Amino acid sequence: MVEPRLVEDYHGETASDRRIPRSLVIWDETLRDGEQTPGVHFTPEEKLEIATMLSDAGVDVINAGIPVVSEEEARAVRTVAAAGLSAKILAAARTVPADVEAVIASGATHIAIFVAASHVHLKFKLRMSQDEVRAAAIRSVRRAKEAGLHVAFVTEDTVRAPFDFVERLYRDVQAAGADRLVVADTVGVMTPLTFRWFLLEFRRRVRPKDLSVHCHNDFGLATANTLTAVECGARAPQTCVNGLGERSGNASFEEVVLTLESLYGVRTGVRTERIHEISRRVEELSGVPVAANKALVGYNAFSHEAGIHTHGILAHTLTYEPIQPEVVGRRRQMILGKHTGKAALVEKLKERGIVAPDTLLLELLRRVKSEAESRSKEDLRIFLRDYRALFEHPGISDEVFWAMVDAVGIRAVSA
Ligand code: MN
């Protein structure tokens, strides 16, 4: 007799429609876009620590930052690039000669050259024509290639740009030597189906040698869109640990990696058991708390309270867990609370080798529920008050800013 499958699995049936590249390149943006999270700043030493953790965990490419931003940022990129990590170290540059030279001087072996592509960016932000953008892009790519760098070319807002311009621009930079083309959903407006259409059209019209995507999470779709892109042949998905990044952040490192590994059955080269530790450390260094219900790394991801669930988990973990917590370096937690059932108490009592009769178990259960229901929420209220005070006003306070204005000697003049 054939053993029945433990769970139904549709991935095999749907996989034929996918064009997943054979060797994926996990490109992490935590130190660049992640650092652009409002209020976040990493010192060079902190960047080195995060880069080392990511590299040791098997991440392929690490964007260390934009050296032209400041002296300290340049030092951070140099420090990470000189650390001898196994990951490839990338630094970013606008299509401006000084930016590209700063990357060349930083010791990074990889560069991401970026420029905006949509009408709204060209007209209102860059004040450049499409021809000017194209010329600057080609010039920058040529210079970086001449210096021996691996060149990725990125446009901001690719998906809201005129497709004819996108096609011409990317074809030209690829002809000028760009090794990898990056499509960016800078304001997170793609859905999996629209992005699929865009990328298949992009592949048909541009024929990229190597495709990467950069997805934002404004509508909570960054991970889904990134996976869609991988299904459409994108080889280098970009991620940020804990989903950090501008506004609502980028596709989260842990979600993208674990979905590929556990649902798609694709090897990413990432040692997934390191993921929780990395998430916690980035939470500490960034100061951005991970939501309790965040997939895979949030406090609740492997916690069970409800009686029916706990009972199921104790019988077989597959009942209410898609993967074992150990896969991401965590442990399962059984929570005693209002929704606890008898099975959880039986299990808990085993810790002290106790077997209790049913009548006493029921009395214990009554007390556990009543204790949970009468617990004060005061601690949580104080925590939330402090949390909100911190996050409602990130960055430099008005008080400090206006003191700086005075110190610099800027005075009000009558208009
Ligand atoms: Mn971004």
XYZ file of C-alpha atoms and ligand atoms in Angstrom:
416
model
C 0.000 0.000 0.000
C 1.236 3.518 -0.836
C 1.566 5.804 2.180
C -0.684 8.828 1.813
C 1.112 12.167 1.641
C 1.112 13.984 4.961
C 0.084 17.252 3.336
C -1.029 18.246 -0.134
C 1.661 20.123 -2.060
C 0.811 22.093 -5.195
C 4.298 23.464 -5.771
C 5.332 20.594 -8.010
C 2.276 21.092 -10.245
C 2.732 24.855 -10.633
C 6.507 24.858 -10.985
C 6.481 24.094 -14.719
C 5.328 27.656 -15.408
C 8.368 29.104 -13.673
C 11.684 30.170 -15.116
C 13.688 30.101 -11.883
C 17.391 30.603 -12.664
C 19.645 27.754 -11.637
C 21.979 29.728 -9.402
C 20.433 32.566 -7.454
C 22.381 35.558 -6.164
C 21.026 36.974 -2.915
C 21.794 40.691 -3.013
C 21.340 42.333 0.346
C 20.573 46.047 0.688
C 20.350 46.321 4.492
C 23.410 48.591 4.708
C 22.202 50.949 1.950
C 18.411 51.056 1.489
C 17.990 49.579 4.968
C 20.055 52.403 6.410
C 17.773 54.849 4.580
C 14.960 53.774 6.916
C 13.851 56.995 8.645
C 16.030 57.623 11.708
C 18.461 54.737 11.056
C 22.227 55.168 10.975
C 24.946 52.497 11.132
C 28.547 53.299 12.112
C 31.318 51.765 9.953
C 31.939 49.201 12.718
C 28.245 48.279 12.793
C 28.182 47.959 9.017
C 31.171 45.636 9.213
C 29.471 43.516 11.866
C 26.264 43.162 9.832
C 28.174 42.516 6.592
C 30.235 39.820 8.327
C 27.110 38.080 9.639
C 25.432 38.197 6.234
C 28.546 37.000 4.432
C 29.111 34.148 6.892
C 25.466 33.155 6.414
C 26.056 32.804 2.673
C 24.694 36.066 1.212
C 26.282 36.627 -2.216
C 26.321 40.399 -2.699
C 26.274 43.092 -0.013
C 25.624 46.723 -0.833
C 27.799 48.499 1.741
C 26.590 52.019 0.952
C 27.140 55.145 -1.151
C 30.699 56.383 -0.478
C 30.056 59.899 -1.800
C 27.453 60.531 0.940
C 29.986 61.445 3.660
C 33.483 60.821 4.951
C 32.139 58.313 7.436
C 30.147 56.493 4.761
C 33.254 56.266 2.570
C 35.165 54.822 5.536
C 32.358 52.315 6.135
C 32.492 51.068 2.543
C 36.294 50.872 2.636
C 36.171 48.947 5.927
C 33.650 46.404 4.647
C 35.436 46.052 1.297
C 38.798 45.436 2.993
C 37.508 42.829 5.459
C 38.147 39.854 3.176
C 34.543 38.608 3.364
C 33.409 35.877 1.023
C 30.437 37.981 -0.130
C 31.010 40.361 -3.022
C 31.044 43.943 -1.740
C 29.098 46.469 -3.758
C 28.838 50.232 -3.438
C 26.378 52.547 -5.155
C 26.779 55.647 -7.310
C 24.597 58.092 -9.183
C 25.502 58.663 -12.835
C 27.824 61.423 -11.638
C 31.614 61.137 -12.163
C 32.475 61.944 -8.506
C 30.134 59.178 -7.302
C 31.663 56.574 -9.602
C 35.204 57.633 -8.669
C 34.320 57.337 -4.967
C 33.203 53.729 -5.509
C 36.347 52.923 -7.498
C 38.449 54.365 -4.640
C 36.497 52.425 -1.994
C 37.873 49.017 -2.886
C 34.421 47.553 -3.626
C 34.520 45.092 -6.522
C 30.896 45.694 -7.516
C 29.069 48.901 -8.334
C 25.397 49.722 -8.724
C 24.980 52.786 -10.919
C 21.562 54.338 -10.563
C 19.530 57.049 -12.214
C 15.829 57.822 -12.325
C 13.802 56.793 -15.360
C 10.187 57.923 -15.062
C 8.795 61.208 -16.468
C 7.933 62.457 -13.010
C 11.495 61.891 -11.756
C 13.172 63.335 -14.860
C 10.953 66.390 -15.045
C 10.654 67.359 -11.392
C 13.699 65.832 -9.689
C 16.601 65.473 -12.115
C 15.517 68.170 -14.633
C 17.247 66.099 -17.284
C 16.074 64.945 -20.696
C 15.952 61.249 -21.593
C 18.993 61.740 -23.861
C 20.960 63.385 -21.063
C 20.099 60.520 -18.689
C 21.136 57.984 -21.300
C 24.444 59.725 -22.022
C 25.316 60.034 -18.312
C 24.414 56.381 -17.722
C 26.543 55.116 -20.592
C 29.479 57.296 -19.540
C 29.306 56.040 -15.936
C 29.009 52.380 -16.942
C 31.991 52.682 -19.295
C 34.104 54.329 -16.603
C 33.271 51.663 -14.023
C 33.998 48.848 -16.505
C 37.292 50.484 -17.421
C 38.174 50.404 -13.694
C 37.485 46.663 -13.654
C 34.273 46.672 -11.609
C 31.304 44.361 -11.935
C 28.567 46.775 -12.979
C 24.888 46.618 -12.137
C 22.722 49.283 -13.713
C 19.604 50.431 -11.859
C 16.877 52.870 -12.704
C 14.731 54.273 -9.948
C 11.044 54.006 -10.719
C 11.656 51.662 -13.687
C 8.099 50.371 -13.693
C 6.515 53.843 -14.002
C 8.839 54.942 -16.810
C 7.907 54.939 -20.534
C 8.744 51.450 -21.769
C 10.372 52.655 -24.975
C 12.813 54.732 -22.955
C 13.482 51.853 -20.550
C 14.183 49.552 -23.483
C 16.576 51.977 -25.188
C 18.384 52.920 -21.957
C 18.928 49.369 -20.705
C 19.939 48.033 -24.128
C 22.501 50.825 -24.416
C 24.017 50.383 -20.958
C 24.206 46.633 -21.512
C 26.008 47.268 -24.796
C 28.312 49.642 -22.877
C 29.297 46.762 -20.602
C 26.781 46.597 -17.730
C 26.898 43.070 -16.306
C 23.556 43.057 -14.505
C 20.344 45.011 -15.058
C 18.139 45.960 -12.130
C 14.424 46.712 -12.398
C 13.185 48.742 -9.448
C 9.645 49.125 -8.158
C 10.792 52.161 -6.196
C 7.396 53.149 -4.819
C 5.991 49.654 -4.472
C 3.098 49.900 -6.945
C 3.462 46.552 -8.684
C 1.263 43.548 -7.974
C 2.495 40.032 -8.744
C 0.533 39.896 -12.016
C 1.439 43.367 -13.286
C 5.074 42.780 -12.375
C 5.024 39.456 -14.192
C 3.767 41.211 -17.314
C 6.407 43.945 -16.954
C 9.317 41.557 -16.478
C 8.388 39.202 -19.305
C 8.062 42.243 -21.583
C 11.384 43.578 -20.244
C 13.103 40.286 -20.969
C 11.634 40.135 -24.467
C 12.568 43.712 -25.347
C 15.875 44.201 -23.512
C 17.258 40.646 -23.325
C 19.176 41.162 -20.060
C 22.216 38.937 -19.551
C 21.521 38.969 -15.834
C 18.435 40.403 -14.142
C 17.942 41.723 -10.623
C 14.913 43.318 -8.949
C 14.493 45.839 -6.160
C 10.984 45.866 -4.695
C 9.421 48.179 -2.139
C 6.739 47.307 0.340
C 4.361 50.276 0.215
C 1.370 47.957 -0.221
C 2.896 44.979 1.579
C 3.719 43.240 -1.724
C 7.522 43.494 -1.816
C 8.170 39.845 -1.018
C 5.413 38.581 -3.321
C 6.632 40.756 -6.199
C 10.246 39.702 -5.639
C 9.258 36.040 -5.807
C 7.251 36.700 -8.958
C 10.396 38.224 -10.430
C 12.442 35.141 -9.552
C 9.738 33.048 -11.254
C 10.215 35.269 -14.315
C 13.947 34.614 -14.412
C 15.373 37.334 -12.172
C 18.559 35.880 -10.775
C 19.512 38.438 -8.138
C 16.617 39.341 -5.833
C 17.404 42.291 -3.553
C 16.438 42.118 0.110
C 16.783 43.884 3.447
C 16.969 42.154 6.817
C 13.673 42.635 8.716
C 12.263 44.315 5.615
C 14.047 47.574 6.472
C 14.256 50.396 3.939
C 12.712 53.658 2.832
C 9.106 54.155 4.012
C 7.551 50.704 4.445
C 10.801 49.066 3.480
C 12.029 46.490 0.976
C 11.424 42.810 0.390
C 12.511 41.106 3.580
C 15.616 38.938 3.492
C 14.138 36.249 5.701
C 10.840 36.038 3.803
C 12.420 35.864 0.360
C 15.078 33.331 1.375
C 12.756 31.075 3.351
C 10.018 31.103 0.716
C 12.538 30.104 -1.928
C 14.037 27.414 0.296
C 10.952 25.999 1.984
C 8.092 26.556 -0.467
C 9.883 26.555 -3.824
C 12.541 24.023 -2.874
C 15.232 26.251 -4.376
C 18.672 26.488 -2.777
C 19.774 30.054 -2.054
C 23.095 29.217 -0.441
C 21.950 30.945 2.761
C 22.445 29.132 6.062
C 18.879 29.686 7.176
C 19.542 28.671 10.788
C 21.470 31.961 11.143
C 18.478 34.062 10.162
C 16.955 34.675 13.572
C 20.256 35.758 15.080
C 20.873 38.150 12.168
C 17.368 39.577 12.479
C 17.811 40.209 16.206
C 21.181 41.882 15.765
C 19.926 44.131 12.964
C 16.926 44.984 15.147
C 19.328 46.107 17.897
C 21.693 48.040 15.631
C 18.954 49.712 13.573
C 16.718 50.437 16.533
C 13.701 49.413 14.464
C 11.676 46.815 16.391
C 10.467 43.755 14.523
C 6.673 43.441 14.682
C 5.491 40.613 16.928
C 3.553 39.063 14.064
C 6.338 39.445 11.455
C 6.758 36.309 9.379
C 9.532 33.958 10.528
C 11.399 36.383 12.817
C 8.575 38.005 14.837
C 7.980 36.881 18.429
C 4.765 35.083 17.542
C 5.966 33.235 14.452
C 6.449 29.940 16.280
C 4.295 30.483 19.380
C 1.122 28.574 20.113
C -1.520 29.341 22.677
C -4.945 28.158 21.519
C -5.855 24.737 22.946
C -6.732 23.172 19.593
C -3.445 24.342 18.069
C -1.282 23.292 20.997
C -2.926 19.885 21.025
C -2.266 19.548 17.288
C 1.361 20.660 17.546
C 2.023 18.186 20.362
C 0.586 15.408 18.191
C 2.524 16.476 15.064
C 4.177 19.826 14.324
C 2.960 19.802 10.699
C -0.591 20.357 11.950
C -0.032 24.062 12.634
C 3.550 24.824 11.550
C 4.628 24.984 7.897
C 8.305 24.629 8.885
C 10.165 23.735 12.042
C 11.407 26.780 13.994
C 14.934 25.290 14.065
C 15.145 25.966 10.298
C 15.536 29.679 11.100
C 17.443 29.090 14.317
C 14.496 29.412 16.680
C 12.519 27.346 19.150
C 8.828 26.720 19.465
C 7.032 28.416 22.345
C 3.934 27.191 24.056
C 2.094 30.110 25.623
C -0.064 29.660 28.698
C -3.064 31.958 28.505
C -6.793 32.411 28.106
C -6.954 30.012 25.151
C -4.843 27.258 26.703
C -6.194 23.705 26.724
C -5.563 20.619 28.788
C -2.952 19.092 26.466
C -0.600 22.044 27.008
C -0.808 21.592 30.780
C -0.124 17.859 30.541
C 2.958 18.669 28.466
C 4.097 21.474 30.776
C 3.799 19.266 33.877
C 6.149 16.748 32.237
C 8.961 19.282 32.770
C 8.864 18.210 36.412
C 7.898 14.624 35.735
C 4.359 15.158 37.024
C 1.279 13.265 35.843
C -1.932 14.764 37.229
C -5.436 13.303 37.434
C -8.085 14.880 35.208
C -10.031 16.580 37.987
C -6.962 18.465 39.195
C -5.966 19.287 35.616
C -9.345 20.921 35.037
C -8.990 22.975 38.195
C -5.474 24.031 37.130
C -6.816 24.963 33.683
C -9.556 27.110 35.264
C -6.922 28.982 37.280
C -4.612 29.489 34.299
C -7.450 31.006 32.225
C -8.675 33.217 35.041
C -5.113 34.434 35.739
C -4.634 35.285 32.057
C -7.963 37.113 31.860
C -7.302 39.233 34.920
C -3.741 40.249 33.990
C -3.058 43.966 33.924
C -2.214 45.608 30.606
C -0.372 48.432 32.356
C 3.158 47.275 31.359
C 2.149 47.168 27.733
C 0.503 50.589 27.971
C 3.731 52.149 29.317
C 5.793 50.371 26.664
C 3.527 51.641 23.866
C 3.612 55.208 25.181
C 7.440 55.208 25.088
C 7.541 53.415 21.737
C 5.202 55.945 20.159
C 7.107 58.881 21.618
C 10.298 57.529 20.021
C 8.871 56.720 16.606
C 6.564 59.676 16.107
C 9.599 61.987 15.979
C 12.632 60.135 14.589
C 15.756 61.981 13.457
C 17.093 65.252 14.803
C 14.573 67.196 16.904
C 13.418 70.696 15.942
C 15.054 72.054 19.097
C 18.468 70.697 18.107
C 18.008 71.724 14.470
C 17.170 75.390 15.247
C 20.098 75.554 17.683
C 22.328 74.462 14.783
C 20.827 77.158 12.557
C 21.752 79.745 15.209
C 25.226 78.276 15.659
C 25.897 78.414 11.902
C 24.839 82.075 11.966
C 21.831 81.879 9.641
C 19.537 84.836 10.434
C 15.996 85.616 9.355
C 15.768 88.271 6.663
C 12.614 90.113 5.717
C 11.344 88.888 2.379
Mn 14.952 51.489 -2.693
